[in-house]
CSV table of C-alpha atoms and ligand atoms in Angstrom, one decimal:
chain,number,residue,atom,x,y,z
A,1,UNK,CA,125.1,90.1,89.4
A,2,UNK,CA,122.1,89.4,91.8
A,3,UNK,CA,121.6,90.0,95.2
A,4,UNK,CA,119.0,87.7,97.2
A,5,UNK,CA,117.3,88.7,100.4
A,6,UNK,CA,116.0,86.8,102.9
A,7,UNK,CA,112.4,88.0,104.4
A,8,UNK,CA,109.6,89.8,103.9
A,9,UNK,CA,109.4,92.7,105.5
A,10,UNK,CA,109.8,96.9,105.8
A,11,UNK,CA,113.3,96.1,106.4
A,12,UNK,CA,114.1,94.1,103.4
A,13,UNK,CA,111.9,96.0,101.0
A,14,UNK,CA,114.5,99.1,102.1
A,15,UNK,CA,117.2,96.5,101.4
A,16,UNK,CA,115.7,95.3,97.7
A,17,UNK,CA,115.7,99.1,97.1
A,18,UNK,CA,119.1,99.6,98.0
A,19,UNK,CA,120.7,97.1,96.5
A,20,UNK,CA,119.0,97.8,93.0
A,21,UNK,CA,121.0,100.9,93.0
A,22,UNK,CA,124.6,98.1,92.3
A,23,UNK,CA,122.6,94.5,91.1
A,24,UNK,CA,119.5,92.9,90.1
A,25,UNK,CA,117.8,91.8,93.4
A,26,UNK,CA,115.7,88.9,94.6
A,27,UNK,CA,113.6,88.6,97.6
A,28,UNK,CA,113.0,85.3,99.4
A,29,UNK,CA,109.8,84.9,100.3
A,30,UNK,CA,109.3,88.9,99.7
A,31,UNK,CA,106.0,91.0,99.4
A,32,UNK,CA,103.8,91.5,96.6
A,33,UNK,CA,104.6,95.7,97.3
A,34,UNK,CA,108.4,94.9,96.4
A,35,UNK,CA,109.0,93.5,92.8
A,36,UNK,CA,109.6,96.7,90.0
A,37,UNK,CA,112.3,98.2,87.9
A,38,UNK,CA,114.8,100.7,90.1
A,39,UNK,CA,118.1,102.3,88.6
A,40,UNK,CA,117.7,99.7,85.9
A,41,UNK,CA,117.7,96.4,87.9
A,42,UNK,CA,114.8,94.0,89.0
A,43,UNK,CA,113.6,93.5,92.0
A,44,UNK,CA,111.4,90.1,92.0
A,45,UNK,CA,109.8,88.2,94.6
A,46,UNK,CA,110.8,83.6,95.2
A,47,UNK,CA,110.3,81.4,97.4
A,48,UNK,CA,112.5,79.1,96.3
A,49,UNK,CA,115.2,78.8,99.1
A,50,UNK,CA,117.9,81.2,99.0
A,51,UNK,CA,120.5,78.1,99.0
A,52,UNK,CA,118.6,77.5,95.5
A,53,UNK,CA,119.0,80.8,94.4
A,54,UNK,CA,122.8,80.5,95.0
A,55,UNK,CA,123.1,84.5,94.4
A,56,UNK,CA,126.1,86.6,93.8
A,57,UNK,CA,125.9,88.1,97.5
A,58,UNK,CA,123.0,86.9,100.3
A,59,UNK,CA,122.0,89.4,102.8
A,60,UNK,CA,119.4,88.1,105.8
A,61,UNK,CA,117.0,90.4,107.3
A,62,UNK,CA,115.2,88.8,110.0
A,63,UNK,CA,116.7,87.4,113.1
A,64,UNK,CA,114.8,83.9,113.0
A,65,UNK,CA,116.6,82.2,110.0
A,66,UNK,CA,119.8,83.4,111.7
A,67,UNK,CA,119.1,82.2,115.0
A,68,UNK,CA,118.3,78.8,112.8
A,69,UNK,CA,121.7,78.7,111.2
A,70,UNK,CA,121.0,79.7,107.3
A,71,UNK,CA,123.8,82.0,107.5
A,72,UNK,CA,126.2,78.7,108.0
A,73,UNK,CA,124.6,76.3,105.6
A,74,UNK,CA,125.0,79.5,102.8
A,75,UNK,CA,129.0,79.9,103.9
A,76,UNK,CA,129.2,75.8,103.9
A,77,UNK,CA,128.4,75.9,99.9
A,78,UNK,CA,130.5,78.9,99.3
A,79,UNK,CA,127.9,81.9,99.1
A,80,UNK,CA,128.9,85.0,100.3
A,81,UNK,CA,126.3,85.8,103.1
A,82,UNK,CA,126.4,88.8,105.4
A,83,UNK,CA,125.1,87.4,108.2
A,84,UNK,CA,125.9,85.6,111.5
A,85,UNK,CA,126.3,81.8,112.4
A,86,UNK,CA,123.6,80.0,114.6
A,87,UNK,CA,126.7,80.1,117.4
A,88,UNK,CA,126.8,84.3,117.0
A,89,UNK,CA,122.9,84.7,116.6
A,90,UNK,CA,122.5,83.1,119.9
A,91,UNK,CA,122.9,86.7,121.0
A,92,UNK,CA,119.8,87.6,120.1
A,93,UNK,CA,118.2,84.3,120.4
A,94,UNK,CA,118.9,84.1,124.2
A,95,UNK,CA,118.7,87.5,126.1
A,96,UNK,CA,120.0,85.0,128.5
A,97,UNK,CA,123.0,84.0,127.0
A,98,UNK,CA,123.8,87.7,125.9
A,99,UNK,CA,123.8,88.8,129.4
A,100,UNK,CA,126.1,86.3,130.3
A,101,UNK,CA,128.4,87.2,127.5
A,102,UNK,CA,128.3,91.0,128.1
A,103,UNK,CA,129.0,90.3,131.6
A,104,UNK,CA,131.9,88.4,130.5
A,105,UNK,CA,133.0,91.0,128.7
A,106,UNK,CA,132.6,93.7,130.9
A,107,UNK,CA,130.1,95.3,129.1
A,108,UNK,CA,127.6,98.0,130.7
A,109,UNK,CA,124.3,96.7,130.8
A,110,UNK,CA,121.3,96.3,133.3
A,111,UNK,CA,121.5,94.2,136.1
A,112,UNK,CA,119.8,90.8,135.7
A,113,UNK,CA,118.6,87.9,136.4
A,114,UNK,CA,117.3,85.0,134.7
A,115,UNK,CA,114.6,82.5,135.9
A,116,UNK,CA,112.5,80.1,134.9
A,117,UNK,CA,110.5,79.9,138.8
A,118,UNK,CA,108.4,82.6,139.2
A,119,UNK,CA,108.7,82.3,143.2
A,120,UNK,CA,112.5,83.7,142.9
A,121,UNK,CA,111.8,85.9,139.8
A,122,UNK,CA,109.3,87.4,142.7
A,123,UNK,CA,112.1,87.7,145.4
A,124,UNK,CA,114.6,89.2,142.6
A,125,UNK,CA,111.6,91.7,141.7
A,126,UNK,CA,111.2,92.1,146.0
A,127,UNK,CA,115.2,93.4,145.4
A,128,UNK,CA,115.0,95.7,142.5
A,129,UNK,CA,113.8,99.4,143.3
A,130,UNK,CA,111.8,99.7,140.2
A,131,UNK,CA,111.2,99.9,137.6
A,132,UNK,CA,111.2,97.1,136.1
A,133,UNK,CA,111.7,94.8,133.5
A,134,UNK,CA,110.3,91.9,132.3
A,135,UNK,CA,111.3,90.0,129.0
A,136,UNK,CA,111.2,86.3,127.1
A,137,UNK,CA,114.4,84.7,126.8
A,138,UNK,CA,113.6,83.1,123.5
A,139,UNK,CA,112.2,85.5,120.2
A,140,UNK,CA,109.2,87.5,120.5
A,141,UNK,CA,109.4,89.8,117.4
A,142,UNK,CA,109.8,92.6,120.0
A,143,UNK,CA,106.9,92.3,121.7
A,144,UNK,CA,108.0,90.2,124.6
A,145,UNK,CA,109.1,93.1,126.8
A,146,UNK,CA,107.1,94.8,129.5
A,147,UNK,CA,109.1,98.2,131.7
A,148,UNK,CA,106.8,99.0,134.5
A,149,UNK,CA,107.2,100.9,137.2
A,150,UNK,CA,104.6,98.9,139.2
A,151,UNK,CA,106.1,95.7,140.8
A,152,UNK,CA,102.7,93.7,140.8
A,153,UNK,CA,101.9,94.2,137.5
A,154,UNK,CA,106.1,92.9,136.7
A,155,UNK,CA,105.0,89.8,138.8
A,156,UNK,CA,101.8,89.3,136.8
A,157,UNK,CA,103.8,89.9,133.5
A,158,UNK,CA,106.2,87.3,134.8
A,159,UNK,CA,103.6,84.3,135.7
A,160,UNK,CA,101.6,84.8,132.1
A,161,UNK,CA,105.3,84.2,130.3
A,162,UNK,CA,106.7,82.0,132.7
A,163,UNK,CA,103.4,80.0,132.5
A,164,UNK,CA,103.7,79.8,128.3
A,165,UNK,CA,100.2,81.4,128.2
A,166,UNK,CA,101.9,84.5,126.8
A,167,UNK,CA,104.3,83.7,124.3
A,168,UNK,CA,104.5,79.9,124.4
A,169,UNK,CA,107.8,78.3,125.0
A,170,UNK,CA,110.0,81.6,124.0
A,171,UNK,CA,108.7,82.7,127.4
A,172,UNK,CA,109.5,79.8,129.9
A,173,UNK,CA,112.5,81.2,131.2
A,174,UNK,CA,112.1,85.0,131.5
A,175,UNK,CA,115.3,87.7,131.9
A,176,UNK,CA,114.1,90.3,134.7
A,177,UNK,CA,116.0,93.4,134.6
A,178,UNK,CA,116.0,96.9,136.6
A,179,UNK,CA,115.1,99.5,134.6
A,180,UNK,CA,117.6,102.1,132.7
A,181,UNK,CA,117.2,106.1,132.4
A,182,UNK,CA,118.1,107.8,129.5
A,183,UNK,CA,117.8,108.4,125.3
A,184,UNK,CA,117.6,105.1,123.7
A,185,UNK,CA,119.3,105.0,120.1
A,186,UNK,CA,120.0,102.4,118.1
A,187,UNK,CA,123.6,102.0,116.7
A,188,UNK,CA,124.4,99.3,113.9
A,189,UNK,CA,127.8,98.3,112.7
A,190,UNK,CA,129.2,96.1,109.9
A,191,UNK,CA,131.6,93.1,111.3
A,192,UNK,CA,133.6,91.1,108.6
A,193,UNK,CA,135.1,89.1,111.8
A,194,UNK,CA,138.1,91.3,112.8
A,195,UNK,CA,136.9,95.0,111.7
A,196,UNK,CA,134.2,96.5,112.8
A,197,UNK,CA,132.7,99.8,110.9
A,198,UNK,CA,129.9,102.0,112.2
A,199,UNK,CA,126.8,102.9,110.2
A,200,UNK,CA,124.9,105.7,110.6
A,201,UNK,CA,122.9,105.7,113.9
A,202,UNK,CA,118.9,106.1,114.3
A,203,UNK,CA,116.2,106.2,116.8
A,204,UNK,CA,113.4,104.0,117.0
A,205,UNK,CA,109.9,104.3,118.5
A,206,UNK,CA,109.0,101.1,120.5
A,207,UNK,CA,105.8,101.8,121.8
A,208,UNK,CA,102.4,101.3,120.4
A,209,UNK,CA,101.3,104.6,120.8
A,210,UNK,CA,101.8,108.2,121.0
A,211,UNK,CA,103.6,109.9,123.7
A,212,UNK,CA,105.4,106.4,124.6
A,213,UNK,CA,102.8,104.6,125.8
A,214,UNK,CA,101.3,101.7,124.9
A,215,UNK,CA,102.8,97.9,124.4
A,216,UNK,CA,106.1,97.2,122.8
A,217,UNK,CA,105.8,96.6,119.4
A,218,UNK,CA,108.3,95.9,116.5
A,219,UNK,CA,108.8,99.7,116.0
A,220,UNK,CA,106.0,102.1,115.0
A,221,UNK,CA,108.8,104.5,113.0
A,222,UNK,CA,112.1,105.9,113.3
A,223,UNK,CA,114.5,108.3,111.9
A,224,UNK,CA,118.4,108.7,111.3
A,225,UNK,CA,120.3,110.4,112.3
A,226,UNK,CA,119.3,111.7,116.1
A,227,UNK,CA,120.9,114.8,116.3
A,228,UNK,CA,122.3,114.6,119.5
A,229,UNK,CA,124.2,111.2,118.6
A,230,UNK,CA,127.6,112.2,117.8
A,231,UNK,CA,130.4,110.5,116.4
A,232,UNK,CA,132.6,110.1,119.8
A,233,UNK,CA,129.2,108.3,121.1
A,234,UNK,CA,129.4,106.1,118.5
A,235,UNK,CA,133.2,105.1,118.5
A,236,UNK,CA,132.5,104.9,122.8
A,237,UNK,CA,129.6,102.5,122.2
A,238,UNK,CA,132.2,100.2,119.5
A,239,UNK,CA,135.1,100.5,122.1
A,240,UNK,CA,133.2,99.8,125.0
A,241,UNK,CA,130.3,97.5,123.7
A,242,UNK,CA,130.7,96.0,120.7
A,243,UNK,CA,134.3,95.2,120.8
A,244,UNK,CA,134.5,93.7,123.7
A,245,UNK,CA,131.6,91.6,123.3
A,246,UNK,CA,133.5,90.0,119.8
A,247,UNK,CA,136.2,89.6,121.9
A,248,UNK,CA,134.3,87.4,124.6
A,249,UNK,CA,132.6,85.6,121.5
A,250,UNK,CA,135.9,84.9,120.1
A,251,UNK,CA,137.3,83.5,123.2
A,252,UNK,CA,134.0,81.2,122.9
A,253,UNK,CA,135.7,80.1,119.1
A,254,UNK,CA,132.8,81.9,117.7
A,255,UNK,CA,133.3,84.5,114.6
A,256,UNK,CA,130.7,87.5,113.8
A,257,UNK,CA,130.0,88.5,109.9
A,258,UNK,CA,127.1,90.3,109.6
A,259,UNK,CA,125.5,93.3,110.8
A,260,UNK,CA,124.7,93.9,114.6
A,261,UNK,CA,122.4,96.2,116.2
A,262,UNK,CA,123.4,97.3,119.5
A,263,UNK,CA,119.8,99.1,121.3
A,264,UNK,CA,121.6,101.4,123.7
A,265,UNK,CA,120.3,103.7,126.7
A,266,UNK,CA,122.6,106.6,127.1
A,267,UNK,CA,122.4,106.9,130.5
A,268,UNK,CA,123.7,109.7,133.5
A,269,UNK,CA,126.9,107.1,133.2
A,270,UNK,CA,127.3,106.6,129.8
A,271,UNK,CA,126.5,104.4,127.5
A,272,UNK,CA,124.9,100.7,128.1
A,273,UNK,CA,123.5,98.1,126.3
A,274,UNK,CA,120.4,97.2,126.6
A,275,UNK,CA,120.1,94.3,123.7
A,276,UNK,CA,122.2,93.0,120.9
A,277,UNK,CA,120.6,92.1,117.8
A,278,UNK,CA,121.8,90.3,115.3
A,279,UNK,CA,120.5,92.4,111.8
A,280,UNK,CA,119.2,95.6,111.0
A,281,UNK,CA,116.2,97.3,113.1
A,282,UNK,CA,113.0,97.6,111.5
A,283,UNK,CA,112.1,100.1,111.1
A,284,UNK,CA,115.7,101.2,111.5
A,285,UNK,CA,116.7,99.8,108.3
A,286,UNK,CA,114.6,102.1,106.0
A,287,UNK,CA,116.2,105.1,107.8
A,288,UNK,CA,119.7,104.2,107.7
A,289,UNK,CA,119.8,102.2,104.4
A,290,UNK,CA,118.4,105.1,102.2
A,291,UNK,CA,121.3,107.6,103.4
A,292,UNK,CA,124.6,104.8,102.0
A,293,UNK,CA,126.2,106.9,100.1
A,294,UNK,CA,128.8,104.1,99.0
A,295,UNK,CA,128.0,101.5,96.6
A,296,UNK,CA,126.1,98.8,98.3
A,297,UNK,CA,126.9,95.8,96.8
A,298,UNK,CA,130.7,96.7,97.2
A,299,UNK,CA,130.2,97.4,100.8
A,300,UNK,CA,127.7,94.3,101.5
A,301,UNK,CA,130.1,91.9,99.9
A,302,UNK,CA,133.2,93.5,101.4
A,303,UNK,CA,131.1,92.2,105.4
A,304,UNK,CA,130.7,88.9,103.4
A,305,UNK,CA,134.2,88.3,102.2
A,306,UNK,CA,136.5,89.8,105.5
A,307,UNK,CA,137.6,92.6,103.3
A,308,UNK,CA,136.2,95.6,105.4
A,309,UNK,CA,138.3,98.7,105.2
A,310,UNK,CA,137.0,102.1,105.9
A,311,UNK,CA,133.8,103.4,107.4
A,312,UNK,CA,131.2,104.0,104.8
A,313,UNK,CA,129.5,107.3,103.9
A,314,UNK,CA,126.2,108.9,104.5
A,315,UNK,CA,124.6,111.2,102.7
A,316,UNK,CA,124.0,114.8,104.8
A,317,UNK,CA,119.9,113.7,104.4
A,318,UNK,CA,117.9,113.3,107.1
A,319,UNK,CA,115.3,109.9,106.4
A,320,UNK,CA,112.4,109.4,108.7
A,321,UNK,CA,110.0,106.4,108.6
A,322,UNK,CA,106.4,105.9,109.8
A,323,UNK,CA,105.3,103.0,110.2
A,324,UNK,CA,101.5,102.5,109.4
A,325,UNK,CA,100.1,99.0,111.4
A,326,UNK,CA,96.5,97.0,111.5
A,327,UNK,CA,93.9,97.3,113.7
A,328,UNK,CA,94.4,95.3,116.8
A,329,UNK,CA,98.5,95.8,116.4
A,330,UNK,CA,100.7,94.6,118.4
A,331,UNK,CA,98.0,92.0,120.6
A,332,UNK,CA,95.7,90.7,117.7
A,333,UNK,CA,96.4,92.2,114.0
A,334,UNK,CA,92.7,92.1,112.0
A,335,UNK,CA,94.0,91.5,108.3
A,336,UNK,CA,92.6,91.4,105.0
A,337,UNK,CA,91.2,95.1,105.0
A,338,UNK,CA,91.4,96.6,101.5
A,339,UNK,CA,94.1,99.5,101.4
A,340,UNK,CA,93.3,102.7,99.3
A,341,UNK,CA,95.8,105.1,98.1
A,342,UNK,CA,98.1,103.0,96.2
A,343,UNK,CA,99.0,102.1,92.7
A,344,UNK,CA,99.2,98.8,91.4
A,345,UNK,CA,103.3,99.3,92.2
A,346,UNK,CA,102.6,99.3,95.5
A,347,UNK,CA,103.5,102.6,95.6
A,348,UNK,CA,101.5,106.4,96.3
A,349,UNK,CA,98.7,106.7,94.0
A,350,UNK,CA,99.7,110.6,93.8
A,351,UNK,CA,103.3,110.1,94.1
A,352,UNK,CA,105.7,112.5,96.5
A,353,UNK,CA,109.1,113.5,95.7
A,354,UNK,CA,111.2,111.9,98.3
A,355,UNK,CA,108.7,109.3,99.8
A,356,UNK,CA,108.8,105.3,99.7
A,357,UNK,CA,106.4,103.0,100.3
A,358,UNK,CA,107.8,100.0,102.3
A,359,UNK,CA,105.5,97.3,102.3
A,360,UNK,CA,105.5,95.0,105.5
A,361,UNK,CA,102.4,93.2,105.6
A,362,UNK,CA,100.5,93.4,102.8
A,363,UNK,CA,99.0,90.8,99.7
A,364,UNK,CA,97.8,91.9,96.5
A,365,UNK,CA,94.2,90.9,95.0
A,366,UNK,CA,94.2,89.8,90.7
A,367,UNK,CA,92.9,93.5,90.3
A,368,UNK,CA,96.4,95.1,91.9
A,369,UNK,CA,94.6,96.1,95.0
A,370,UNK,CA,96.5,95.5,97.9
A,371,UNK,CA,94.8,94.3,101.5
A,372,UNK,CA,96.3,94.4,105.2
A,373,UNK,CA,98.1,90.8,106.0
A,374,UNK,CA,99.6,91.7,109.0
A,375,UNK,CA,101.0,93.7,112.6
A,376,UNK,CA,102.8,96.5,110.8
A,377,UNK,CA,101.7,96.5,107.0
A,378,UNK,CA,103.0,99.8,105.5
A,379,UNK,CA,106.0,102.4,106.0
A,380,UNK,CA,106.1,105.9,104.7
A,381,UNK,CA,110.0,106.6,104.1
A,382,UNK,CA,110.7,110.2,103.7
A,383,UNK,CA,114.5,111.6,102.6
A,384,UNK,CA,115.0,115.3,103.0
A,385,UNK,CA,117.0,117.9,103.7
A,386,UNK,CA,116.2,118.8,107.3
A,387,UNK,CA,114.4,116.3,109.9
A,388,UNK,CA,111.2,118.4,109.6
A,389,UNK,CA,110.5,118.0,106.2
A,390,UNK,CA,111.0,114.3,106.3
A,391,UNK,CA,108.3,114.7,108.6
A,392,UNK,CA,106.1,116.6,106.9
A,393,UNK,CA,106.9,114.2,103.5
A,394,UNK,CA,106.3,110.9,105.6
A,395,UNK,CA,103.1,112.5,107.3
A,396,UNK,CA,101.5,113.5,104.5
A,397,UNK,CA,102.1,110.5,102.6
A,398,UNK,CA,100.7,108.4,105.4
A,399,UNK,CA,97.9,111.1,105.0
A,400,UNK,CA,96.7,109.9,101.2
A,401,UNK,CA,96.5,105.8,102.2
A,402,UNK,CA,94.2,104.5,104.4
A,403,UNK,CA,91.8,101.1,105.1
A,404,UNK,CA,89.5,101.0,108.1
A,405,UNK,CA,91.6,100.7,111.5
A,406,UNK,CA,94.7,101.8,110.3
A,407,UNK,CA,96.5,103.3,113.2
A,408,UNK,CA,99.6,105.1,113.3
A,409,UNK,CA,101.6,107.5,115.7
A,410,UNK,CA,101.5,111.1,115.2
A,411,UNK,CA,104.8,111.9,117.0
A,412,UNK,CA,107.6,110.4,114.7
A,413,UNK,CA,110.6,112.5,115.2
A,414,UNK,CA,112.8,114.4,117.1
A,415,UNK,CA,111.0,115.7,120.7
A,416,UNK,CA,109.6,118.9,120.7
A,417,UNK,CA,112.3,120.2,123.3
A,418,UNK,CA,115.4,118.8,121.9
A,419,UNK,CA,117.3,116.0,123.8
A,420,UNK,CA,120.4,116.5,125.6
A,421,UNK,CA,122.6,113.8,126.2
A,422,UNK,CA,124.3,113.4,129.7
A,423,UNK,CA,128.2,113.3,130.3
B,1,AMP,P1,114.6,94.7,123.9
B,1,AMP,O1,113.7,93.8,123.1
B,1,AMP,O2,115.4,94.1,124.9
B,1,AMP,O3,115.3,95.7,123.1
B,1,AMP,O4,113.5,95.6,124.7
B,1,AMP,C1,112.6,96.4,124.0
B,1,AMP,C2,112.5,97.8,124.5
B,1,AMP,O5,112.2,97.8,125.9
B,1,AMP,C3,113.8,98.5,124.5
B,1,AMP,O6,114.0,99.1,123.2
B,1,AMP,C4,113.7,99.6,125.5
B,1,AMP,O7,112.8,100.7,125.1
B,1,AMP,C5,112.9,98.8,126.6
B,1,AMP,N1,113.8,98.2,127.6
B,1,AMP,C6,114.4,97.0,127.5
B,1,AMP,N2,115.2,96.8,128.5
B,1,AMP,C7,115.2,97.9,129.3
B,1,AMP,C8,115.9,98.3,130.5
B,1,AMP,N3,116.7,97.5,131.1
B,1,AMP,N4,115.7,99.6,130.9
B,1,AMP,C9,114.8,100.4,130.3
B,1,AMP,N5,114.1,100.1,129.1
B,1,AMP,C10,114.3,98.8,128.6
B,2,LIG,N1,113.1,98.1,115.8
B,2,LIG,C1,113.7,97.3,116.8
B,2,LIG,C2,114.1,96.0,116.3
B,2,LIG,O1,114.2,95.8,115.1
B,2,LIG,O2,114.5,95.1,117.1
């Protein structure tokens, strides 16, 4: 049996390891830090497409291929493929076109508006009381987002995207929202078209650097689960978000299989959504994948094939990832610094019990050692019993690797006062 899948990041290196624990596994394109021997199976690296691969089960990571319709040209030959349609992956491919569906659906979300004039993006700005909002309607890797408090610099933000000087064409229409209050989590489910199962939740951390601040980036580290996200905020968030928004896509004639990420703010009122994605986070992924308990191939393929039943388990472990970027990350990435600390596996050179290396952006030299290629280029995954000593496992890990500008945050976790949630 083998399991193919598609991308090359932090996230799919989490989902190679995972699902060597049921099948052999190929990525497609992959990382050189991914191929190795787990639990018995291989994990290789191919770019040969993965309609050539024609694998047993095809999982896609990234949003882009989805948004691009691989999912349907897998399903059109057969393959099992967790994994939206191009019509579904629109959700994440316009923020436009999912605030139109969740306010179909009676979803709670931000108020918004969507232009593509920056003269009434300035008059809806002129409305909002701050703060505020800015974001590309088309993909920006997660870094097309700007929350402000300050209404000039939202009108700036809006002429540099609306203009294409900022992100190029994803930016020519922007979505401007007002601002939400509240503790973001990130809740993913598994949809096989009519049942929907949770998976465990996590929190991500957005910013580029420490204390919140900084750009958006992709994510700079996460962990799972958040202790103060029960399971009655979960079911609320699949009763009030998700289900209702397959519901409004249905009525559209549009079917969801695959796995979809709803980025919540639990907020004074309850919960509301403030994206929809269309895969795994990442750096989500290498939080919540590790802690399956259930047998991953069964439970992938089970999405794939409409034969979801029950909820799967997690183990009681507490997984925490920090994410390790380039210089210059998120504006301007400066690759091809030579990274010390690993073995030629890609992994620790002085290996710790209950850490991971999850390669993101990273090549590999003839001599097996491996240089920076990209924005985020390493994760230290940590498993453990309590929160704190994934911590302490991830940070010291990050700790023994290093190459000249690596930057990281130092405040991955939980906050030093713990969080309550409102309501
Ligand atoms: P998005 O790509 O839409 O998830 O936005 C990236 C990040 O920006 C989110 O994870 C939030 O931290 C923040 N953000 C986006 N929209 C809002 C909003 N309406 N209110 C507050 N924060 C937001
Ligand atoms: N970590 C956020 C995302 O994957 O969109």
């Amino acid at each position: 049996m083998t399991v193919c899948v598609v991308g090359q990041g932090g996230r799919e290196h989490a989902m190679a390891r995972l699902f060597a624990r049921s099948a052999d596994v190929v990525v497609t394109p992959g990382n050189p830090g991914m191929p190795g021997e787990l639990f018995g199976h291989k994990i290789t690296v191919d770019p040969a497409s993965p309609e050539e691969l024609g694998a047993d089960l095809t999982v896609i990571g990234p949003e882009a291929p989805l948004v691009g319709g691989l999912a349907d040209r897998l399903r059109a030959r057969g393959l099992p493929v967790v994994g939206p349609g191009a019509a579904a992956a629109a959700l994440e491919g316009s923020k436009a076109f999912m605030k139109q569906v969740l306010a179909e659906a009676g979803v709670p979300t931000a108020r918004y508006g969507v232009f593509d004039d920056l003269a009434a993006a300035r008059a809806f700005l002129a409305e909002l009381p701050g703060p505020f909002v800015v974001k590309t309607d088309g993909l920006a890797a997660g870094k097309g987002v700007l929350v402000t408090p300050d209404r000039e610099e939202a009108e700036a933000d809006a002429a540099a995207k609306l203009s294409g000087r900022a992100f190029g064409a994803a930016g020519h229409r922007v979505v401007i929202e007002a601002g939400l209050d509240g503790i973001e989590c990130s809740i993913h489910v598994l949809c096989d078209g009519p049942t929907v199962v949770p998976m465990a939740a996590a929190r991500d951390f957005k910013r580029a650097l420490d204390g919140d601040r900084g750009a958006n980036t992709g994510g700079m580290g996460g962990y799972s689960p958040p202790p103060e996200v029960d399971d009655a905020l979960v079911s609320r968030v699949i009763d009030e978000a998700v289900e209702p928004t397959l519901a409004a896509l249905g009525r559209r004639g549009i079917e969801y299989r695959g796995v979809l990420y709803a980025g919540i703010m639990v907020t004074a009122d309850g919960p509301a959504v403030i994206e929809f994605n269309v895969r795994f986070g990442d750096p989500e992924a290498q939080v919540v994948l590790p802690r399956l308990a259930d047998d991953p191939f069964e439970l992938f393929l089970a999405t794939a094939t409409g034969a979801l039943r029950a909820p799967p388990a997690f183990a009681p472990a507490f997984a925490l990832c920090v994410v390790a970027a380039a210089a210059g990350y998120p504006e301007a990435p400066v690759v091809g610094e030579r990274i010390d600390g690993l073995g030629p596996d890609g992994q620790l050179a002085d290996p710790i019990d209950g850490v991971t290396v999850l390669h993101a952006g990273t090549t590999k030299d003839p001599d097996g050692a491996f240089r920076v290629a990209g924005g985020r280029v390493l994760g230290f995954g940590a498993l453990a019993p309590s929160l704190g000593e994934a911590r302490d496992l991830a940070y010291r890990a990050a700790g023994s690797v290093r190459w000249p500008g690596m930057h990281l945050r130092r405040d991955i976790g939980p906050p030093a006062r713990p969080a309550t949630v409102p309501g």
